[in-house]
Short mmCIF file of C-alpha atoms in Angstrom, two decimals:
data_model
loop_
_atom_site.label_atom_id
_atom_site.label_comp_id
_atom_site.label_asym_id
_atom_site.label_seq_id
_atom_site.Cartn_x
_atom_site.Cartn_y
_atom_site.Cartn_z
CA MET A 951 92.74 89.43 101.89
CA LYS A 952 91.27 85.97 101.13
CA LYS A 953 94.54 84.92 99.53
CA VAL A 954 96.44 85.94 102.66
CA ILE A 955 94.09 83.90 104.86
CA ILE A 956 94.37 80.84 102.62
CA LEU A 957 98.15 81.00 102.54
CA SER A 958 98.20 81.46 106.32
CA SER A 959 96.22 78.24 106.71
CA VAL A 960 98.71 76.54 104.40
CA PHE A 961 101.59 77.66 106.60
CA ALA A 962 99.68 76.40 109.66
CA ILE A 963 99.27 72.94 108.15
CA CYS A 964 102.96 72.81 107.24
CA ALA A 965 103.87 73.78 110.77
CA GLY A 966 101.59 71.05 112.13
CA VAL A 967 103.22 68.40 109.96
CA LEU A 968 106.66 69.49 111.11
CA PHE A 969 105.69 69.61 114.78
CA PHE A 970 103.96 66.27 115.01
CA SER A 971 106.24 64.36 112.67
CA CYS A 972 109.64 65.35 114.05
CA GLY A 973 110.77 62.98 116.85
CA THR A 974 112.61 64.24 119.90
CA THR A 975 115.69 62.74 121.53
CA LYS A 976 116.41 62.56 125.22
CA SER A 977 119.80 62.07 126.89
CA VAL A 978 119.76 59.75 129.90
CA THR A 979 122.72 59.14 132.17
CA ASP A 980 122.86 55.85 134.12
CA ASP A 981 125.18 56.14 137.10
CA SER A 982 125.60 52.39 137.23
CA THR A 983 127.35 52.38 133.88
CA GLN A 984 129.81 55.11 134.77
CA GLN A 985 132.99 53.03 134.65
CA GLU A 986 136.42 53.87 133.43
CA ILE A 987 136.40 53.83 129.68
CA PRO A 988 139.60 52.75 128.03
CA ILE A 989 141.20 55.26 125.73
CA VAL A 990 140.93 54.19 122.17
CA LYS A 991 142.00 55.79 118.92
CA GLU A 992 139.32 58.28 117.87
CA GLU A 993 137.66 57.55 114.61
CA PRO A 994 134.73 59.38 113.08
CA LYS A 995 131.46 57.75 113.95
CA GLU A 996 128.99 56.97 111.21
CA THR A 997 126.43 59.32 112.77
CA GLU A 998 128.95 62.16 112.65
CA LYS A 999 129.70 61.55 109.03
CA LYS A 1000 126.10 61.83 107.88
CA LYS A 1001 123.08 63.50 109.45
CA PRO A 1002 119.94 61.35 109.61
CA GLU A 1003 117.49 62.09 106.80
CA ASP A 1004 114.07 63.53 107.59
CA PRO A 1005 111.07 61.25 107.13
CA PRO A 1006 109.45 61.82 103.71
CA ASN A 1007 106.46 63.71 105.13
CA VAL A 1008 108.70 66.05 107.14
CA ALA A 1009 110.98 66.64 104.17
CA PHE A 1010 107.95 67.43 101.99
CA ALA A 1011 106.52 69.86 104.53
CA LYS A 1012 109.88 71.65 104.81
CA ASN A 1013 110.22 71.97 101.05
CA LEU A 1014 106.65 73.21 100.74
CA GLN A 1015 107.10 75.82 103.44
CA LYS A 1016 110.29 76.99 101.76
CA GLU A 1017 108.44 77.48 98.45
CA LEU A 1018 105.61 79.34 100.16
CA GLU A 1019 108.00 81.65 101.95
CA SER A 1020 109.58 82.54 98.63
CA GLY A 1021 106.13 83.54 97.38
CA THR A 1022 105.99 81.11 94.45
CA VAL A 1023 102.58 79.44 94.74
CA LYS A 1024 102.94 77.59 91.42
CA SER A 1025 106.20 75.95 92.47
CA ALA A 1026 104.53 74.97 95.77
CA ILE A 1027 101.74 73.29 93.77
CA ASN A 1028 104.32 71.50 91.61
CA LEU A 1029 105.82 69.91 94.74
CA PHE A 1030 102.69 67.81 95.10
CA ASP A 1031 103.85 65.81 92.07
CA SER A 1032 106.41 64.30 94.44
CA LEU A 1033 104.08 63.89 97.43
CA PRO A 1034 105.17 60.94 99.62
CA SER A 1035 102.92 57.89 99.23
CA GLU A 1036 101.93 57.92 102.90
CA LEU A 1037 100.44 61.43 102.40
CA GLU A 1038 98.50 60.78 99.19
CA ASN A 1039 95.21 60.23 101.03
CA ASP A 1040 95.89 62.72 103.81
CA THR A 1041 92.87 65.06 104.13
CA GLU A 1042 94.90 67.99 105.40
CA MET A 1043 97.28 67.71 102.47
CA LYS A 1044 94.37 67.65 100.01
CA MET A 1045 92.89 70.77 101.60
CA LEU A 1046 96.30 72.41 101.52
CA LEU A 1047 96.58 71.70 97.79
CA SER A 1048 93.03 72.93 97.22
CA SER A 1049 93.84 76.17 99.03
CA LEU A 1050 96.91 76.64 96.86
CA TYR A 1051 94.81 76.15 93.74
CA ILE A 1052 92.43 78.89 94.96
CA SER A 1053 95.36 81.24 95.58
CA ASP A 1054 96.62 80.55 92.06
CA GLY A 1055 93.21 81.08 90.47
CA GLN A 1056 92.86 77.40 89.41
CA PHE A 1057 89.26 77.16 90.58
CA ASP A 1058 88.33 73.94 88.74
CA LYS A 1059 91.25 72.04 90.28
CA ALA A 1060 90.51 73.55 93.70
CA THR A 1061 86.92 72.30 93.43
CA GLU A 1062 87.98 68.85 92.23
CA THR A 1063 90.42 68.42 95.11
CA ALA A 1064 87.97 69.70 97.74
CA ASN A 1065 85.21 67.46 96.36
CA ALA A 1066 87.52 64.47 96.83
CA VAL A 1067 87.58 65.35 100.53
CA LEU A 1068 83.80 65.79 100.62
CA THR A 1069 83.37 62.31 99.18
CA LEU A 1070 85.00 60.96 102.33
CA ASP A 1071 83.61 63.60 104.70
CA PRO A 1072 80.44 65.30 103.35
CA GLU A 1073 80.37 67.82 106.20
CA ASN A 1074 84.00 68.87 106.03
CA MET A 1075 83.54 72.59 106.55
CA GLU A 1076 86.87 73.66 105.11
CA ALA A 1077 86.21 71.70 101.90
CA LEU A 1078 82.69 73.17 101.60
CA GLU A 1079 84.16 76.67 102.02
CA ILE A 1080 86.73 76.03 99.29
CA VAL A 1081 84.08 74.76 96.83
CA THR A 1082 81.87 77.76 97.66
CA LEU A 1083 84.69 80.26 97.22
CA ALA A 1084 85.79 78.67 93.95
CA ALA A 1085 82.22 78.69 92.60
CA LYS A 1086 81.84 82.37 93.45
CA ALA A 1087 85.19 83.32 91.94
CA SER A 1088 84.45 81.43 88.71
CA GLY A 1089 80.91 82.83 88.41
CA ASN A 1090 79.08 79.54 89.00
CA SER A 1091 76.19 81.04 90.93
CA GLN A 1092 74.18 77.79 91.12
CA VAL A 1093 76.92 75.82 92.87
CA TYR A 1094 77.84 78.87 94.94
CA LYS A 1095 74.30 79.25 96.33
CA GLN A 1096 73.92 75.50 96.86
CA LYS A 1097 77.14 75.11 98.83
CA GLN A 1098 76.54 78.30 100.75
CA LYS A 1099 73.16 76.89 101.83
CA GLU A 1100 74.79 73.60 102.88
CA ILE A 1101 77.33 75.45 105.01
CA LEU A 1102 74.73 77.60 106.74
CA THR A 1103 72.50 74.57 107.38
CA ILE A 1104 75.36 72.92 109.24
CA ASP A 1105 76.64 76.15 110.82
CA PRO A 1106 74.39 79.26 110.60
CA TYR A 1107 77.18 81.44 111.94
CA ASN A 1108 79.92 80.16 109.67
CA ALA A 1109 82.31 83.06 109.22
CA SER A 1110 83.35 82.42 105.62
CA ALA A 1111 79.78 82.04 104.29
CA ASN A 1112 78.43 85.03 106.20
CA ILE A 1113 81.33 87.23 105.06
CA MET A 1114 80.63 86.33 101.44
CA ILE A 1115 76.93 87.14 101.93
CA GLY A 1116 77.89 90.41 103.61
CA ASP A 1117 80.14 91.30 100.68
CA GLU A 1118 77.25 90.72 98.26
CA TYR A 1119 74.91 92.94 100.25
CA ALA A 1120 77.62 95.60 100.46
CA MET A 1121 78.06 95.58 96.68
CA SER A 1122 74.30 96.15 96.35
CA ARG A 1123 74.49 98.98 98.92
CA LYS A 1124 72.25 97.06 101.31
CA TYR A 1125 74.37 98.21 104.20
CA LYS A 1126 72.21 97.05 107.13
CA LEU A 1127 71.84 93.53 105.74
CA ALA A 1128 75.57 93.45 105.05
CA ARG A 1129 76.38 94.53 108.59
CA ASP A 1130 74.04 91.87 110.01
CA SER A 1131 75.89 89.21 107.99
CA TYR A 1132 79.28 90.37 109.24
CA LYS A 1133 77.88 90.35 112.77
CA LYS A 1134 76.88 86.68 112.35
CA ALA A 1135 80.39 85.87 111.16
CA LEU A 1136 81.80 87.47 114.31
CA LYS A 1137 79.75 85.16 116.55
CA ASN A 1138 81.88 82.22 115.46
CA GLU A 1139 85.10 84.14 114.90
CA PRO A 1140 85.13 87.33 116.98
CA GLU A 1141 88.64 88.18 115.79
CA ASN A 1142 88.07 87.57 112.09
CA THR A 1143 89.59 90.67 110.53
CA ASP A 1144 87.50 90.45 107.33
CA ALA A 1145 84.29 90.39 109.35
CA LEU A 1146 85.47 93.18 111.66
CA PHE A 1147 86.39 95.39 108.74
CA GLY A 1148 83.10 94.68 106.96
CA TYR A 1149 81.14 95.54 110.10
CA ALA A 1150 83.13 98.76 110.59
CA GLN A 1151 82.78 99.79 106.95
CA MET A 1152 79.00 99.22 106.91
CA SER A 1153 78.67 101.14 110.18
CA TYR A 1154 80.50 104.05 108.54
CA TYR A 1155 78.18 103.99 105.53
CA MET A 1156 75.17 103.87 107.90
CA ASP A 1157 76.56 106.93 109.71
CA ASP A 1158 77.09 104.93 112.90
CA LEU A 1159 80.53 106.43 113.38
CA LYS A 1160 80.96 105.36 116.99
CA SER A 1161 80.46 101.68 116.15
CA SER A 1162 82.72 102.04 113.14
CA LYS A 1163 85.53 103.55 115.19
CA ARG A 1164 85.17 101.03 118.04
CA THR A 1165 85.30 98.10 115.61
CA LEU A 1166 88.27 99.49 113.68
CA GLU A 1167 90.19 99.98 116.92
CA GLN A 1168 89.43 96.36 117.85
CA LEU A 1169 90.68 95.25 114.44
CA LEU A 1170 93.88 97.28 114.75
CA ASP A 1171 94.54 95.74 118.18
CA ILE A 1172 94.59 92.39 116.37
CA ASP A 1173 96.36 93.57 113.22
CA SER A 1174 98.09 96.92 113.66
CA GLU A 1175 99.13 96.97 109.99
CA ASN A 1176 95.71 96.45 108.47
CA ALA A 1177 95.88 99.11 105.75
CA SER A 1178 92.15 99.24 105.05
CA ALA A 1179 91.38 99.77 108.74
CA LEU A 1180 93.92 102.60 108.94
CA TYR A 1181 92.42 104.14 105.81
CA PHE A 1182 88.93 104.19 107.34
CA MET A 1183 90.28 105.59 110.59
CA GLY A 1184 91.43 108.45 108.39
CA LYS A 1185 87.90 108.85 107.07
CA LEU A 1186 86.54 108.98 110.61
CA SER A 1187 89.07 111.66 111.53
CA ALA A 1188 88.05 113.65 108.46
CA GLU A 1189 84.42 113.46 109.64
CA GLU A 1190 85.62 115.43 112.67
CA SER A 1191 87.50 117.85 110.37
CA ASN A 1192 90.78 116.67 111.87
CA TYR A 1193 92.61 116.51 108.55
CA LEU A 1194 96.08 116.31 110.06
CA ARG A 1195 95.18 113.12 111.91
CA ALA A 1196 93.29 111.83 108.86
CA ALA A 1197 96.38 112.33 106.69
CA THR A 1198 98.56 110.58 109.29
CA TYR A 1199 96.33 107.50 109.28
CA VAL A 1200 96.19 107.31 105.49
CA LYS A 1201 99.94 107.82 105.19
CA LYS A 1202 100.42 104.77 107.44
CA ALA A 1203 98.08 102.84 105.17
CA ILE A 1204 100.06 103.96 102.12
CA ASP A 1205 103.32 102.83 103.71
CA ILE A 1206 101.80 99.34 103.98
CA GLU A 1207 99.98 99.26 100.62
CA PRO A 1208 101.56 101.94 98.41
CA ASP A 1209 99.64 101.05 95.25
CA ARG A 1210 96.09 101.76 96.43
CA TYR A 1211 94.45 104.44 94.27
CA ASP A 1212 91.80 105.30 96.87
CA PHE A 1213 94.46 105.84 99.56
CA TRP A 1214 96.32 108.44 97.49
CA LEU A 1215 93.07 110.09 96.46
CA ASP A 1216 91.93 110.70 100.04
CA TYR A 1217 95.46 111.55 101.16
CA GLY A 1218 95.47 114.36 98.59
CA ASN A 1219 92.12 115.63 99.88
CA TYR A 1220 93.33 115.74 103.48
CA LEU A 1221 96.49 117.59 102.44
CA ARG A 1222 94.45 120.08 100.44
CA TYR A 1223 92.22 120.82 103.43
CA GLN A 1224 95.41 121.66 105.35
CA GLY A 1225 96.41 124.13 102.65
CA LYS A 1226 99.24 121.88 101.41
CA PHE A 1227 98.29 122.31 97.77
CA ALA A 1228 101.57 121.20 96.18
CA ASP A 1229 101.59 118.03 98.31
CA ALA A 1230 97.97 117.38 97.40
CA ALA A 1231 98.80 117.67 93.71
CA THR A 1232 101.68 115.22 94.19
CA ALA A 1233 99.36 112.72 95.89
CA TRP A 1234 96.74 112.93 93.13
CA SER A 1235 99.43 112.65 90.47
CA LYS A 1236 100.58 109.45 92.17
CA ALA A 1237 97.00 108.16 91.95
CA THR A 1238 96.99 108.78 88.18
CA GLU A 1239 100.21 106.77 87.91
CA ILE A 1240 98.60 103.85 89.73
CA ASP A 1241 95.49 103.94 87.52
CA SER A 1242 95.65 106.19 84.49
CA THR A 1243 92.20 105.07 83.33
CA TYR A 1244 90.13 106.46 86.21
CA PHE A 1245 88.94 110.05 86.06
CA LEU A 1246 88.62 111.25 89.65
CA ALA A 1247 92.24 112.16 90.41
CA TYR A 1248 92.40 114.12 87.14
CA ALA A 1249 89.23 115.98 88.18
CA TYR A 1250 90.79 116.90 91.55
CA LEU A 1251 93.99 118.06 89.88
CA ALA A 1252 92.06 120.10 87.33
CA GLY A 1253 89.99 121.81 90.02
CA LEU A 1254 93.06 122.62 92.11
CA TYR A 1255 95.00 124.08 89.19
CA ASP A 1256 91.94 126.01 88.04
CA GLU A 1257 91.61 127.64 91.47
CA GLN A 1258 95.30 128.59 91.33
CA ASP A 1259 94.87 130.16 87.86
CA LYS A 1260 97.20 127.54 86.40
CA PHE A 1261 94.90 127.27 83.43
CA ASP A 1262 97.18 125.25 81.15
CA LEU A 1263 97.59 122.52 83.75
CA ALA A 1264 93.88 122.68 84.58
CA LEU A 1265 92.95 122.30 80.93
CA GLN A 1266 95.35 119.39 80.52
CA ASN A 1267 93.66 117.53 83.36
CA TYR A 1268 90.09 118.38 82.30
CA LEU A 1269 90.92 116.81 78.94
CA LYS A 1270 92.12 113.69 80.77
CA VAL A 1271 88.79 113.60 82.64
CA ILE A 1272 86.96 113.68 79.31
CA GLU A 1273 89.23 110.97 77.92
CA THR A 1274 88.71 108.64 80.90
CA ASN A 1275 85.05 109.44 81.61
CA PRO A 1276 83.25 110.84 78.54
CA GLN A 1277 79.94 110.94 80.45
CA TYR A 1278 81.25 113.48 82.99
CA PHE A 1279 79.65 116.51 81.35
CA TYR A 1280 80.98 119.00 83.91
CA ALA A 1281 84.45 118.54 82.40
CA TYR A 1282 83.14 119.66 78.99
CA GLU A 1283 81.82 122.86 80.55
CA GLU A 1284 85.07 123.62 82.36
CA THR A 1285 87.15 122.83 79.29
CA ALA A 1286 84.98 125.12 77.17
CA ILE A 1287 85.33 127.92 79.72
CA LEU A 1288 89.13 127.72 79.76
CA GLU A 1289 89.36 127.45 75.97
CA TYR A 1290 87.09 130.50 75.66
CA HIS A 1291 89.23 132.40 78.17
CA ALA A 1292 92.34 131.52 76.15
CA GLY A 1293 90.70 132.77 72.96
CA ASN A 1294 90.56 129.30 71.41
CA TYR A 1295 87.06 129.81 70.07
CA ASP A 1296 86.85 126.76 67.81
CA GLN A 1297 87.73 124.45 70.72
CA ALA A 1298 85.46 126.37 73.11
CA ARG A 1299 82.56 126.03 70.71
CA TYR A 1300 83.11 122.28 70.37
CA TYR A 1301 83.15 121.69 74.13
CA PHE A 1302 80.13 123.93 74.73
CA SER A 1303 78.30 121.82 72.16
CA LYS A 1304 79.34 118.64 73.99
CA ALA A 1305 78.14 120.08 77.30
CA TYR A 1306 74.80 120.92 75.66
CA GLU A 1307 74.37 117.26 74.71
CA TYR A 1308 74.25 116.40 78.41
CA SER A 1309 72.54 119.49 79.83
CA LYS A 1310 70.08 121.70 77.95
CA ASN A 1311 71.41 124.91 79.43
CA TYR A 1312 70.67 127.76 77.01
CA SER A 1313 74.01 129.33 77.97
CA TYR A 1314 75.94 126.72 76.00
CA PRO A 1315 74.51 127.43 72.52
CA LEU A 1316 74.39 131.15 73.29
CA LEU A 1317 78.13 131.07 73.99
CA MET A 1318 78.66 128.95 70.88
CA ALA A 1319 77.05 131.79 68.93
CA VAL A 1320 79.27 134.29 70.75
CA THR A 1321 82.40 132.38 69.68
CA TYR A 1322 81.25 132.79 66.06
CA LEU A 1323 80.65 136.50 66.66
CA LYS A 1324 84.15 136.77 68.16
CA GLN A 1325 85.40 135.38 64.84
CA ASN A 1326 83.21 137.81 62.84
CA ASP A 1327 81.03 134.95 61.59
CA SER A 1328 77.53 136.37 62.08
CA PHE A 1329 76.00 133.90 59.62
CA ASN A 1330 76.77 130.79 61.72
CA ALA A 1331 76.05 132.69 64.93
CA LYS A 1332 72.53 133.43 63.65
CA LYS A 1333 72.00 129.77 62.71
CA VAL A 1334 72.83 128.66 66.25
CA LEU A 1335 70.65 131.34 67.86
CA THR A 1336 67.68 130.65 65.58
CA ALA A 1337 67.82 126.94 66.43
CA LEU A 1338 68.05 127.78 70.13
CA LEU A 1339 65.01 130.08 70.07
CA LYS A 1340 62.86 127.22 68.78
CA THR A 1341 63.51 125.27 71.98
CA MET A 1342 62.72 128.12 74.43
CA ASP A 1343 59.61 129.42 76.21
CA ARG A 1344 58.55 132.49 74.24
CA GLU A 1345 57.24 134.18 77.39
CA SER A 1346 60.52 133.88 79.31
CA ALA A 1347 63.09 136.62 79.85
CA GLU A 1348 65.76 134.21 78.54
CA TYR A 1349 63.90 134.02 75.21
CA ASN A 1350 63.97 137.80 74.94
CA LEU A 1351 67.68 137.78 75.77
CA VAL A 1352 68.59 135.30 73.02
CA ARG A 1353 66.33 137.12 70.56
CA PHE A 1354 68.12 140.39 71.44
CA PHE A 1355 71.40 138.77 70.35
CA ASN A 1356 69.81 137.33 67.20
CA GLU A 1357 68.03 140.37 65.76
CA SER A 1358 69.01 143.88 64.79
CA TYR A 1359 69.27 146.29 67.69
CA SER A 1360 65.97 147.75 68.95
CA ARG A 1361 65.81 150.34 71.71
CA ASN A 1362 62.34 149.16 72.67
CA ALA A 1363 63.46 145.51 72.84
CA GLU A 1364 66.39 146.55 75.02
CA THR A 1365 64.14 148.42 77.46
CA VAL A 1366 61.66 145.54 77.76
CA LEU A 1367 64.47 143.04 78.29
CA ILE A 1368 66.15 145.09 81.02
CA GLN A 1369 62.83 145.46 82.81
CA LYS A 1370 62.29 141.70 82.72
CA ILE A 1371 65.81 141.04 84.01
CA ASN A 1372 65.39 143.46 86.92
CA LYS A 1373 62.08 141.82 87.90
CA GLU A 1374 63.61 138.32 88.01
CA ASP A 1375 63.46 136.96 91.58
CA ASP A 1376 65.86 134.09 91.01
CA SER A 1377 69.31 135.58 91.63
CA THR A 1378 71.09 132.97 89.50
CA LYS A 1379 68.86 133.60 86.49
CA ARG A 1380 69.15 137.36 86.96
CA GLY A 1381 72.94 137.21 87.33
CA LYS A 1382 73.37 135.14 84.17
CA MET A 1383 71.27 137.56 82.13
CA LEU A 1384 73.11 140.59 83.52
CA PHE A 1385 76.35 139.00 82.33
CA TYR A 1386 74.97 138.39 78.84
CA MET A 1387 73.78 142.01 78.62
CA GLY A 1388 77.34 143.05 79.43
CA LEU A 1389 78.66 140.62 76.83
CA TYR A 1390 76.25 142.02 74.21
CA TYR A 1391 77.50 145.53 74.86
CA GLU A 1392 81.13 144.32 74.73
CA LEU A 1393 80.57 142.66 71.36
CA ASN A 1394 79.04 145.88 70.04
CA GLY A 1395 81.79 148.18 71.33
CA ALA A 1396 79.86 149.77 74.23
CA GLU A 1397 82.66 149.25 76.75
CA GLU A 1398 81.27 151.48 79.50
CA LEU A 1399 77.90 149.70 79.50
CA ALA A 1400 79.67 146.33 79.40
CA THR A 1401 81.74 147.26 82.45
CA GLU A 1402 78.62 148.47 84.26
CA TYR A 1403 76.87 145.16 83.83
CA TYR A 1404 79.94 143.06 84.60
CA THR A 1405 80.32 145.06 87.81
CA LYS A 1406 76.73 144.28 88.77
CA VAL A 1407 77.49 140.58 88.33
CA LYS A 1408 80.71 140.86 90.34
CA ALA A 1409 78.79 142.51 93.20
CA MET A 1410 76.59 139.43 93.65
CA THR A 1411 77.16 137.24 96.70
CA ALA A 1412 77.58 133.46 96.40
CA PRO A 1413 77.05 133.31 92.64
CA MET A 1414 75.99 129.87 91.38
CA PHE A 1415 76.62 130.25 87.65
CA PHE A 1416 79.82 129.79 85.67
CA GLU A 1417 79.42 133.07 83.74
CA TYR A 1418 80.49 134.85 86.94
CA ARG A 1419 84.08 133.92 86.08
CA PHE A 1420 83.75 135.51 82.65
CA ALA A 1421 82.55 138.73 84.29
CA GLU A 1422 85.61 138.74 86.58
CA TRP A 1423 87.99 138.12 83.70
CA SER A 1424 86.32 140.85 81.62
CA LEU A 1425 86.93 143.26 84.50
CA GLY A 1426 90.59 142.21 84.58
CA LEU A 1427 90.24 140.38 87.89
#
């Protein structure tokens, strides 16, 4: 947005040069000279043969504006090599060049040019803003803070400086301080779209939705195609569960800025809430095309496909989550579950082990042992279970459960374990252990007992453990 503002100021300067430099002509008729004019042979006049040339400054401004309209900032900068001599010391032209350097990322040259202006006019606000912006962009915090202080000493409500301060607070999640800074910027420039958007965004994060909406509407009255404002209007609509309107706002934002990852991400969410699952998947897939290195769209796709029992597609996207965000342990769990369900026990075991690195849930190594048992490898299963028992509370029901898997069958041990499970008050803990009792019976060929315990798990309301899915699958559901 800064680049747009800078280029807009460049266009404004060009327009000013053209307006004030171009002379006007006026036709005057003097009645006293209206006499009969003898007819002579018409010959082309010199003025008709050749149009008068523009003054050098006007010609330069026209050429510069032409280059800017074509979008080639570098070629616009190159034009200054042929700057007319009468404009070499022109302050506006120096600031124009400095702004172009900022737009092109040439921060050292932008600073040098702006400092030349400050040598002549130490309080030139535009030059101070350019030096401050260049220092921030190039990471020179000392100069940035110094110039920012100079600006605010001269003008405490300077829009540019206060917006930059607000942006810093926003990055640190100091939302109230950020909003206060944007508010200061609006005192000097009440229609500054950067400040209005910052104020609206911070209001949203502070849960002041009325202020956010009012400010965004004010911004859109000024700039009806402000994509970020439309995007946040979509968020406000979603807060009211109006997902149709939310999707409409974000689609307008996408039409303006089609390559924004966050736009497509939220658009997919709003479509999903409307039950438009295929369209949601298309939106999230578009997000992955825009940025294939970020994990969130893959996670949304994986979850959607998983819910639709499209396990191959779900697995494909969970693996992309792991690839793009190896710290997102939930993806290891989900990948392990789907690999287990597909009978890919080596892969399931690997991903359960990865999940266990991030969360010491006893279920992960227990299921690792089960994958060995599924492959008739009791030796490695026992190694995993023995290691797990050393980490557990010996008085807990879970310890008895794992020990039941690890040792030879004992009727007495079974009775004690079932009693402990039935006495467990925590429904999640009880449900998990009921599943593993069913799994134990399944592994040992007691199908009727396995079905009995899986059915008990299936009868639970609002289960909060992933083993519930295994119980459903074991029942053929």
